[in-house]
Amino acid sequence: MAEAALDAVRRELREFPAAARELSVPPAVPYLDEPPTPLHFYRDWVCPNRPCIIRNALQHWPALWKWSFPYLRATVGSTEVSVAVTPDGYADAVRGDRFVMPAERRLPLSHVLDVLEGQARHPGVLYVQKQCSNLPTELPQLLPDLESHVPWASEALGKMPDAVNFWLGEAAAVTSLHKDHYENLYCVVSGEKRFLLHPPSDRPFIPYELYTPATYQLTEEDSFEIVDEEAMEKAKIPGTCLLTVRVLQAHGLPSKDLVTPSDCYVSLWLPTASSHRLQTRTVKNSRNPIWNQSFRFRIHSQLKNVLQLQVFDQDLLTSDDPMLSVLFDLGTLQAGDFRRESFSLNPQGEERLEVEFRLQRLTDCAEQLVSNGILVARELSCLHVRLEEAGDQKQSEGRVQLVVPGSCEGQQEASGGAGPVCFHCPACWEQELGILLQGAPQEQLKVPLSALPSGQVVRLVFPTSQEPLMRVELRKEGPRELAVRLGCGLCAEEQAFLSRRKQLVARALKQALQLDDDLQEDEVPVVAVMATGGGIRAMLSLYGQLAGLRELGLLDCVCYITGASGSTWALTNLYEDPEWSQKDLAGPTESLKTQVTKSKLGVLAPSQLQRYQQELAERARLGHPSCFTNLWALISEGLLHEEPCDRTLSDQREALSRGQNPLPIYCALNTKEKGLTTFEFGEWCEFSPYEVGFPKYGAFIPSELFGSEFFMGRLTKQLPESRICFLEGIWSNLYAANLQDSLYWASEPSQFWDRWAQDQASRDKEQVPLLKIEEPPTGTGRIAEFFTDLLTRRPLAQATHNFLRGLHFHKDYFHDPYFSTWKATKLDGFPNQLTPAEPHLCLLDVGYLINTSFPPLLRPTRDVDLVLSLDYNLEGAFQQLQLLGRLCGEQGIPFPPISPSPEEQHQPRECHLFLDPDCPDAPAVLHFPLVDNSFREYSAPGIPRTPAEKVAGEVNLSPSDSPYHYSKLTYSLEDADKLLRLTHYNICNNREQLLEALRGAMLRRRQRRHHQPQ
């Protein structure tokens, strides 16, 4: 009986798709002869998920009659586009036991058109199909030929398009069966496109398997091979080319000298092929100099190779005068190209520089590259050099200069009998070791590194005319493993922590929300606490609010705590105890009050100053750069602690080992030492007990290696991990500001933000300039440069060894979605000037941009559902949160609109909930400004104050005369108590709002889980 019943169920299930089709799926897709109204479109087609074909909807688009092949050639023929290349036209398709994605190439659109028309050949099938709005990003010249959106569809859907894509291909180009998570409008401008549509009732009967991801790769013989994604990371990648740059001549150069024409030379800088600038000979007294000199570089086509050409007038007594500067993207060249370029400031002007380029492919020079799509690490060689004197060592005290051009160490000195000297340089640059005897520069030895066998010791004799002779011992090591993690996801340690933490969170939520059933791991919402900066005020307030959350039983519902500036002091104190969140915080709070209320004069006592000097000298001896921030770190440690603390950031892993506490994340900004304000160049850097890194670049290192020396992603010199106080000095570093930054503090922030937003809108953020020509500064321009330098120079700049140093950029880095999320600086389109080109980081307090620690929580890989926003600003309860909202809007980061009513602006409540129901990826924000609304009248939730207790409820939070101003380092005991009680009360008095927000986060997580494809 049971088997018969089961057979009947199987039969009905097999017949279900046919029944569903008869009931609700028409035999053909219906045609509409004109566009529907927004209401009809939404009601009849969008809501029931029914497809339709609409005629006469785009007749007013010029593209319909303009977009012919000749027109496209004339308008965008020279523009490079991303092209998917497959052997048979099937992209993102199953092949055997692999799910294979297409190879990607950058080709001029004219070449794609030639292939489609049969006028040129290219291996495989070409399909212009790149997603993520490739029309405005790659082909903006075509935008005037169509509308930016379809008005009746945008009105029906209630939003503008998330992406506008341009697709071009041939009949052989086929996209595999897939599900789109968007409402798609396909506008066919020319030709035809065929769709095979399945109704949802077919879904259970479509075969589904998991396959190993792989990618087609074009070989040098133009054949295709399938390479697994993991194997691709370490595969030798072809694409090495020989670039010959021939600097020919210049015309009409202005005279920079008083009497005679200029003495001109051209410098060439290509950091992806050489560490130093090359230059032509100097042609004297000529407005039309002829150089006719050639320079050769080995470049790789997978890198963003940008050549800088500069024409200078050589001066003997003063610095050379710039006359013309050119940035030329070598990605516009194809292997086999021979091109002559004439670079001119304007088409009508006579000033121009003429250069020839020739690019030849090197077939036997494949190179191992590791990339995350933004940064690229190349093969690195390590050379160990040891010197020994052949005779009596006491007879000579001479030192030898050693140099490997292109190495991160540069020139070094050594002497016989001393320890080995190390050099690290890219293996592909074919460098040589130069050995020079001091005092006798004519006596030198050069050793090509390519001639040295890897892993073997080679001994040479330095043939000098002096005695004793010098023996040289050389040993070259091959590539080392990367010490920098190139990846935009979470590290394995954080993922493991989250799995452990969610078990505790699930139990805490079940108890707090009185749930009947246990939560599964994928039902547990990710809840975070975000604390702003604010000096001692922020530190005390965070203690009070965390104590309130623990009292309500909600602290165990939190997965992350982020801090900035003063709130980081509270976190580092708490995480000295691995079990802090499982204990009563009364004891730590009393200890904190003792430190906050004590006299701070002792930090500058002579004995303390001597201790500071000794520790700073020891850090310098170990190899840490010297900077004022290190002194500030030691002073701030004296302000906040009785004794020096030897704990480090990585020590906090003990507090995460069982998921017993939330994961702390500390924030800082990286900026430029001079030339730019923090508004013009500020990159978010995050610190956790597991990793330190830049989400913008997808580059992270283990926290214990922060401060060590790196080159090309490898660890070159490991330094002892710094004590936690030196990181606190960075996170609260107010002293690395420049004069322009200080104006931000003294003026209305929204005014600066309006100017920033206008600058962002006018800046071309959608492409890297293929060619940029600049004229030299005039007299007025030089005066402006002087004042810009004065306003933007950071006299007390922080300096830490840069772990991104030497890494190169991927050719498509600018369009990587992770980089695009945080590209908000003036230099993002100029890879030669970004952070990997700097020897040191310059880190400072985030308050010079936005006083928030939100950004780590906005990474999509953390998937945060609810943020408890703890704001300690005295000026404006919503100001910093609104600034963050504007930043997220500019960058396209999902974030709820921050739109308090005028009444809420004037009289903010103790907590406010901000949601975006239309954007499930945006976290909910429960915002707690620093206010004392009901605290004046109540000593505890529901308990009115007696007349004698009224004074205890009066907390001065005025921005002008508050005892909690960020510059105050010592509080009275009464003021400290008031602030702790206020912040504790504001949490406990909003218990219901907290529970409701947690319940909403859990429900949204469940809804998202149910809507995810199985």
PDB file of C-alpha atoms in Angstrom, residues 784-897:
ATOM      1  CA  ALA A 784      49.259  78.134  -5.364  1.00  0.00           C
ATOM      2  CA  GLU A 785      51.461  75.027  -5.081  1.00  0.00           C
ATOM      3  CA  PHE A 786      53.398  76.665  -2.240  1.00  0.00           C
ATOM      4  CA  PHE A 787      50.246  77.362  -0.256  1.00  0.00           C
ATOM      5  CA  THR A 788      48.830  73.933  -1.047  1.00  0.00           C
ATOM      6  CA  ASP A 789      52.017  72.372   0.281  1.00  0.00           C
ATOM      7  CA  LEU A 790      51.845  74.584   3.364  1.00  0.00           C
ATOM      8  CA  LEU A 791      48.220  73.631   4.057  1.00  0.00           C
ATOM      9  CA  THR A 792      48.577  69.917   3.364  1.00  0.00           C
ATOM     10  CA  ARG A 793      51.994  69.074   4.823  1.00  0.00           C
ATOM     11  CA  ARG A 794      51.753  66.954   7.971  1.00  0.00           C
ATOM     12  CA  PRO A 795      54.607  68.080  10.248  1.00  0.00           C
ATOM     13  CA  LEU A 796      53.970  65.234  12.703  1.00  0.00           C
ATOM     14  CA  ALA A 797      53.095  62.515  10.188  1.00  0.00           C
ATOM     15  CA  GLN A 798      52.811  58.957  11.418  1.00  0.00           C
ATOM     16  CA  ALA A 799      55.038  56.369   9.728  1.00  0.00           C
ATOM     17  CA  THR A 800      54.703  52.584   9.658  1.00  0.00           C
ATOM     18  CA  HIS A 801      56.338  50.177   7.228  1.00  0.00           C
ATOM     19  CA  ASN A 802      53.940  49.713   4.319  1.00  0.00           C
ATOM     20  CA  PHE A 803      52.938  46.062   3.862  1.00  0.00           C
ATOM     21  CA  LEU A 804      51.540  46.914   0.388  1.00  0.00           C
ATOM     22  CA  ARG A 805      54.893  48.197  -0.808  1.00  0.00           C
ATOM     23  CA  GLY A 806      55.953  47.061  -4.255  1.00  0.00           C
ATOM     24  CA  LEU A 807      52.689  45.371  -5.234  1.00  0.00           C
ATOM     25  CA  HIS A 808      51.469  46.235  -8.715  1.00  0.00           C
ATOM     26  CA  PHE A 809      47.947  46.805  -9.992  1.00  0.00           C
ATOM     27  CA  HIS A 810      45.933  44.450 -12.154  1.00  0.00           C
ATOM     28  CA  LYS A 811      45.057  45.841 -15.571  1.00  0.00           C
ATOM     29  CA  ASP A 812      41.347  45.899 -14.645  1.00  0.00           C
ATOM     30  CA  TYR A 813      41.751  46.973 -11.015  1.00  0.00           C
ATOM     31  CA  PHE A 814      39.694  50.130 -11.458  1.00  0.00           C
ATOM     32  CA  HIS A 815      36.527  48.202 -12.294  1.00  0.00           C
ATOM     33  CA  ASP A 816      36.839  45.593  -9.574  1.00  0.00           C
ATOM     34  CA  PRO A 817      33.660  45.847  -7.454  1.00  0.00           C
ATOM     35  CA  TYR A 818      35.555  45.800  -4.151  1.00  0.00           C
ATOM     36  CA  PHE A 819      37.914  48.556  -5.252  1.00  0.00           C
ATOM     37  CA  SER A 820      35.026  50.526  -6.745  1.00  0.00           C
ATOM     38  CA  THR A 821      33.201  50.472  -3.428  1.00  0.00           C
ATOM     39  CA  TRP A 822      35.937  52.497  -1.739  1.00  0.00           C
ATOM     40  CA  LYS A 823      37.464  54.452  -4.620  1.00  0.00           C
ATOM     41  CA  ALA A 824      36.866  57.979  -3.375  1.00  0.00           C
ATOM     42  CA  THR A 825      40.259  59.649  -3.614  1.00  0.00           C
ATOM     43  CA  LYS A 826      41.859  61.938  -6.157  1.00  0.00           C
ATOM     44  CA  LEU A 827      44.488  59.351  -7.040  1.00  0.00           C
ATOM     45  CA  ASP A 828      42.401  56.225  -7.650  1.00  0.00           C
ATOM     46  CA  GLY A 829      42.831  56.517 -11.415  1.00  0.00           C
ATOM     47  CA  PHE A 830      46.621  56.896 -11.120  1.00  0.00           C
ATOM     48  CA  PRO A 831      48.064  53.572  -9.930  1.00  0.00           C
ATOM     49  CA  ASN A 832      51.645  54.862  -9.824  1.00  0.00           C
ATOM     50  CA  GLN A 833      50.658  57.245  -7.013  1.00  0.00           C
ATOM     51  CA  LEU A 834      48.541  54.978  -4.830  1.00  0.00           C
ATOM     52  CA  THR A 835      49.554  53.432  -1.512  1.00  0.00           C
ATOM     53  CA  PRO A 836      51.612  50.463  -2.844  1.00  0.00           C
ATOM     54  CA  ALA A 837      54.077  53.017  -4.237  1.00  0.00           C
ATOM     55  CA  GLU A 838      54.795  54.448  -0.764  1.00  0.00           C
ATOM     56  CA  PRO A 839      57.496  53.089   1.572  1.00  0.00           C
ATOM     57  CA  HIS A 840      55.432  53.956   4.658  1.00  0.00           C
ATOM     58  CA  LEU A 841      51.809  54.205   5.685  1.00  0.00           C
ATOM     59  CA  CYS A 842      50.594  57.480   7.199  1.00  0.00           C
ATOM     60  CA  LEU A 843      47.789  56.508   9.593  1.00  0.00           C
ATOM     61  CA  LEU A 844      45.636  58.815  11.676  1.00  0.00           C
ATOM     62  CA  ASP A 845      42.355  59.175  13.573  1.00  0.00           C
ATOM     63  CA  VAL A 846      39.239  58.570  11.446  1.00  0.00           C
ATOM     64  CA  GLY A 847      37.647  61.691  12.916  1.00  0.00           C
ATOM     65  CA  TYR A 848      39.417  63.819  10.329  1.00  0.00           C
ATOM     66  CA  LEU A 849      37.030  62.345   7.739  1.00  0.00           C
ATOM     67  CA  ILE A 850      34.007  60.950   9.583  1.00  0.00           C
ATOM     68  CA  ASN A 851      33.865  60.156  13.287  1.00  0.00           C
ATOM     69  CA  THR A 852      32.631  56.606  12.874  1.00  0.00           C
ATOM     70  CA  SER A 853      33.840  53.004  12.924  1.00  0.00           C
ATOM     71  CA  PHE A 854      31.091  51.800  10.559  1.00  0.00           C
ATOM     72  CA  PRO A 855      33.090  50.887   7.404  1.00  0.00           C
ATOM     73  CA  PRO A 856      34.295  47.411   8.521  1.00  0.00           C
ATOM     74  CA  LEU A 857      30.646  46.496   9.109  1.00  0.00           C
ATOM     75  CA  LEU A 858      29.656  47.529   5.567  1.00  0.00           C
ATOM     76  CA  ARG A 859      31.788  44.894   3.868  1.00  0.00           C
ATOM     77  CA  PRO A 860      29.302  42.546   2.151  1.00  0.00           C
ATOM     78  CA  THR A 861      31.316  39.524   3.260  1.00  0.00           C
ATOM     79  CA  ARG A 862      30.458  40.328   6.915  1.00  0.00           C
ATOM     80  CA  ASP A 863      26.755  40.389   6.045  1.00  0.00           C
ATOM     81  CA  VAL A 864      25.731  42.487   9.062  1.00  0.00           C
ATOM     82  CA  ASP A 865      21.987  42.641   9.748  1.00  0.00           C
ATOM     83  CA  LEU A 866      21.750  45.100  12.655  1.00  0.00           C
ATOM     84  CA  VAL A 867      24.124  47.760  13.968  1.00  0.00           C
ATOM     85  CA  LEU A 868      23.769  49.339  17.385  1.00  0.00           C
ATOM     86  CA  SER A 869      25.206  52.776  16.622  1.00  0.00           C
ATOM     87  CA  LEU A 870      26.710  54.356  19.755  1.00  0.00           C
ATOM     88  CA  ASP A 871      27.392  58.002  18.923  1.00  0.00           C
ATOM     89  CA  TYR A 872      29.420  60.111  21.373  1.00  0.00           C
ATOM     90  CA  ASN A 873      29.471  63.376  19.406  1.00  0.00           C
ATOM     91  CA  LEU A 874      28.447  66.510  21.241  1.00  0.00           C
ATOM     92  CA  GLU A 875      27.604  68.435  18.049  1.00  0.00           C
ATOM     93  CA  GLY A 876      24.587  67.029  16.246  1.00  0.00           C
ATOM     94  CA  ALA A 877      22.954  63.754  17.240  1.00  0.00           C
ATOM     95  CA  PHE A 878      22.785  62.576  13.607  1.00  0.00           C
ATOM     96  CA  GLN A 879      25.526  64.614  11.952  1.00  0.00           C
ATOM     97  CA  GLN A 880      28.216  61.943  11.585  1.00  0.00           C
ATOM     98  CA  LEU A 881      25.680  59.242  10.720  1.00  0.00           C
ATOM     99  CA  GLN A 882      24.241  61.463   7.981  1.00  0.00           C
ATOM    100  CA  LEU A 883      27.732  62.131   6.638  1.00  0.00           C
ATOM    101  CA  LEU A 884      28.309  58.388   6.516  1.00  0.00           C
ATOM    102  CA  GLY A 885      24.994  57.982   4.692  1.00  0.00           C
ATOM    103  CA  ARG A 886      26.117  60.491   2.091  1.00  0.00           C
ATOM    104  CA  LEU A 887      29.407  58.668   1.651  1.00  0.00           C
ATOM    105  CA  CYS A 888      27.554  55.366   1.188  1.00  0.00           C
ATOM    106  CA  GLY A 889      25.210  57.007  -1.317  1.00  0.00           C
ATOM    107  CA  GLU A 890      28.159  58.333  -3.327  1.00  0.00           C
ATOM    108  CA  GLN A 891      29.883  54.948  -3.303  1.00  0.00           C
ATOM    109  CA  GLY A 892      26.813  52.779  -3.902  1.00  0.00           C
ATOM    110  CA  ILE A 893      27.135  51.025  -0.528  1.00  0.00           C
ATOM    111  CA  PRO A 894      23.816  49.669   0.815  1.00  0.00           C
ATOM    112  CA  PHE A 895      22.857  51.833   3.793  1.00  0.00           C
ATOM    113  CA  PRO A 896      19.494  52.962   5.185  1.00  0.00           C
ATOM    114  CA  PRO A 897      18.452  56.590   4.618  1.00  0.00           C
TER     115      PRO A 897
END
